[in-house]
């Protein structure tokens, strides 16, 4: 079969696309050999002329039946676009994250929690074959476990992928599967300890990167050991290439290792306060990335989880605190400040707070640490030189020390975990889980990426050899002739890196030189490999980098920092200082020989990385690259000794969006992880494999009748393939399967589709022919019918004459009348018969309907009255019960209110007593005022005597002055004039004062009169209210008497209410007592008010008399004549009259305020009493209404009972009488006289039963149906009554109601 035959019309191909990598197109025209253009039709409807060469045709697309296959190797066309499309269909559309690619499980990171990892899923995959169920990490784990148990051979699961692809989670689920399906019977809980090791290693070895929030920054190989019963007995862990540079440097939006942030988040707890930590933003080693928080992660809670796992593994609190102390010391070391001194010197202050904490935590001398952080010792054969370091060199030394301490701590924790998981018995088999970094290429690639890609080259070589071996085993199993498969061998790249005089050896050689630099090493690489090795290239635009052609892609490495990272240098003096530490764990890290350093176990052996001249120099020449190469060699030996199982984790997009498919990123990872190489190896052999039964059922349509007649299906398949595919090299027949070369299944699918298309065309041809024939016959029959009628019409027109037409018309008229007569007669007969039948039928139906309506009407009437009576009785009972409850409740409330009122009455009495005491005090105050007035009168008499004496002295002086009148007349006249002027002024002032005093006194008197009138009006209103209250109390007494009368009348029907009535009568008595107390209080209030008014009048009279006496006692003219100018001025200055007047005003105001407060108190008390009386009257009215309703209800019940008994007795007798007559076969009209005695029995039945029959009838009858009467008639209770009243009647026979 020529290749050009596959590029036929309607087939689909893949063409490159810059955005989607590959896009699909349909061939619009058959391709012929030699054509330069392939005409295509894109999915958007656009036509495209795609230029092609005979040797580079676009890859064909697989048939739709193969789209979405579980295994990529089952595709007919195995190439990159087919793999990419199949993964897109499964991941983006079907939401399936796992797909097989031969022996590889491709795992796409969904960036979303999926419910496919529970214990039920684990048990579902347990014991199943790998191809029986959908692809899953549990299926790979089950296959490894099953092969280990069946073959007693060690297994390995290799999980790889780039950062953020989900390697750690996949390895964790695989370990969880082993822990679940192989639980041990012991109580050691080894499975829990194995799973508990993951959180600890993630805390100290995982960090946030730009690609992943929980990225593993080291490789890990975990051996899970099993005993002979295939149960877990222990585990062991090996780590590879920890990223130590992350301790001292993080890129933007990245973090340091998780354990540092967990420790800082828990710094305020009491157990960590001695570490003197703060938030992560305070330390240089944790804030470089800019963001110290991961969204959705609680570092404090993670710290608690880490401590729990430490405890679960058996690590004590002392051990945990030692680990935390070293971590805190690293953080403080990063904050030690290095200052510049001159051009080539630097210094560290001994007073640096972080340096002190660092030395305190690790038990070091502060002065020595400060000295040797800025200096180094150079030892030669003749002398020792101390050389100072610049500030950048000192900072590098400080960071190198921090990295070295953290690396030792990491190795120590791993060693302690291994000791905790150590087992005492013998290991039978093990399953190793390798969680290692995948192929990495960044914008800037350094020593770490070089080692990672070197490890992936080794793993890819092992993977290629293993796949090649599996292919060979499959062919041998099926007896297929073995042919050599050409696959990519990356041994030249590995030789370039690790061979003699390779990149690593040249690097180690440059590290041994005292003055070795990155530039010198790079120049050696250029000299040795440029233009000599095709896998090594020199960039055109750079002299500081080199390019290596790896199996996945070309990677450009920057040489800067290679030597420093490979040396991992820490200066000798710093190592000696740490070796002499008082902190046992820190000292043990830097010992030259392994000694037990702590009670937790023996320590690992660590040597100094500084190169000095000593007898044994091998330990000091061991570089990071050499160590990594050795550990990688041991890992490859382990993997080659086991049966490997591969899991390739793919990162679908860089934005961490769930189920988003980025074709470019995925193709890049597929090329890097070896999936496409596996497919290429499979494609070179026989990638498509079908069992004979599958081939027979799928391609039976291509077989002939002769071939199908054969009984052996295997022979049928061989015969068919020999006929369909002429080239026998395109397929091979195995024992159970048929092996096809790439594209042969697609060719068979094309043949099958062509056959189906031909068969469809044949069916369409016959169906369309049948439809056209049926249409033609229908049209032909219609044409014949039209022709027949047309020809008949023509012959009639030719044969018919005028006479024939008249005769025919006359015959038709005769026939019409004759037929009409006959039909009318028949119609009359039928009509009469019909009317007769209808009359008899309607009469019969009307009579039957009338009898039925009569029976139903009577039954409905009886039921209506019975149900109404029952409903009223039930309602009355319920209402009576509710009223009784309400009465008891309200009576209790009245009792409580009366008790409260009695208490308030006692309070009012106490208040009245206090008011009486206040009145006595007021009388005493008035007596004191009278005494003060008497004192004022005595003072006035004394002042008059003094005035008289003064007048005598003045007269004596006047007699003396008369002698000098002649001499002093002029002076006297002047003096008299001055006296007159001043006296006039004094007159005016005194007049004004007196007028003001009189005006004020009149205003006060008017206010007093107004207040007295208002008080009298209020007292009158209060008296009227009291009178109305008395009238209401009388009305209440009358109503109480009426209630007593009504209660006596209703005692027959309401015996239960007697107790409540007695209580109410007692309360009514207390109400009368309360009214008497109110009357007494009102009388006392009136007496008090009268007494107060009399006191106020007396006080007013006394005050008016005193003021009048004072005003009358002072004659203004006399005083003016007797007083001198100086006396008048002195009197006016003192203002004694004004002070006296103000004192009187204040006294009157005090009395008025006191009287006003007493009046307000009385008014409030009266308002409270009025409110209580109103409330009591309302309660009594409510009780009266209830009693009236109760009596009305009882009377209505009596009337209703008497009415119903009078109405229903004759109806019951008639109904029972008619029922018995109908049941016995007697006619009521003819046998009334004979059955008179029986009617008497029925009357007795009615009287004895009462309404029992209706009570029994009502629950069984809804909507008035007469069957309820029958059911009630057959009721057991009614039967018993009928036996008593009607002897000899058949009670089991159902009566008929007429």
Coordinates of N, CA and C in Angstrom, one line a residue, residues 340-346 374 387-391 393:
X340 N 32.1 48.0 56.2 CA 33.3 48.2 55.4 C 34.3 49.0 56.2
X341 N 35.5 48.6 56.3 CA 36.6 49.4 56.9 C 37.7 49.5 55.9
X342 N 37.8 50.7 55.3 CA 38.8 50.9 54.3 C 38.4 50.2 53.0
X343 N 39.4 49.9 52.2 CA 39.1 49.3 50.8 C 39.1 47.8 50.8
X344 N 39.9 47.2 51.7 CA 40.0 45.8 51.6 C 39.8 45.1 53.0
X345 N 39.1 45.8 53.8 CA 38.8 45.2 55.2 C 37.3 45.4 55.5
X346 N 36.9 44.6 56.4 CA 35.5 44.6 56.9 C 35.5 44.2 58.4
X374 N 35.3 38.0 59.3 CA 35.9 39.0 58.5 C 37.4 38.7 58.1
X387 N 44.5 36.8 56.6 CA 44.2 37.8 55.6 C 42.8 38.3 55.8
X388 N 42.7 39.7 55.9 CA 41.3 40.2 56.0 C 40.6 40.1 54.7
X389 N 39.2 40.1 54.9 CA 38.3 40.0 53.7 C 37.5 41.3 53.5
X390 N 37.2 41.5 52.3 CA 36.3 42.7 52.0 C 34.9 42.3 52.4
X391 N 34.1 43.3 52.4 CA 32.7 43.1 52.8 C 31.9 42.1 52.0
X393 N 33.2 39.6 50.4 CA 33.8 38.2 50.8 C 33.3 37.8 52.2

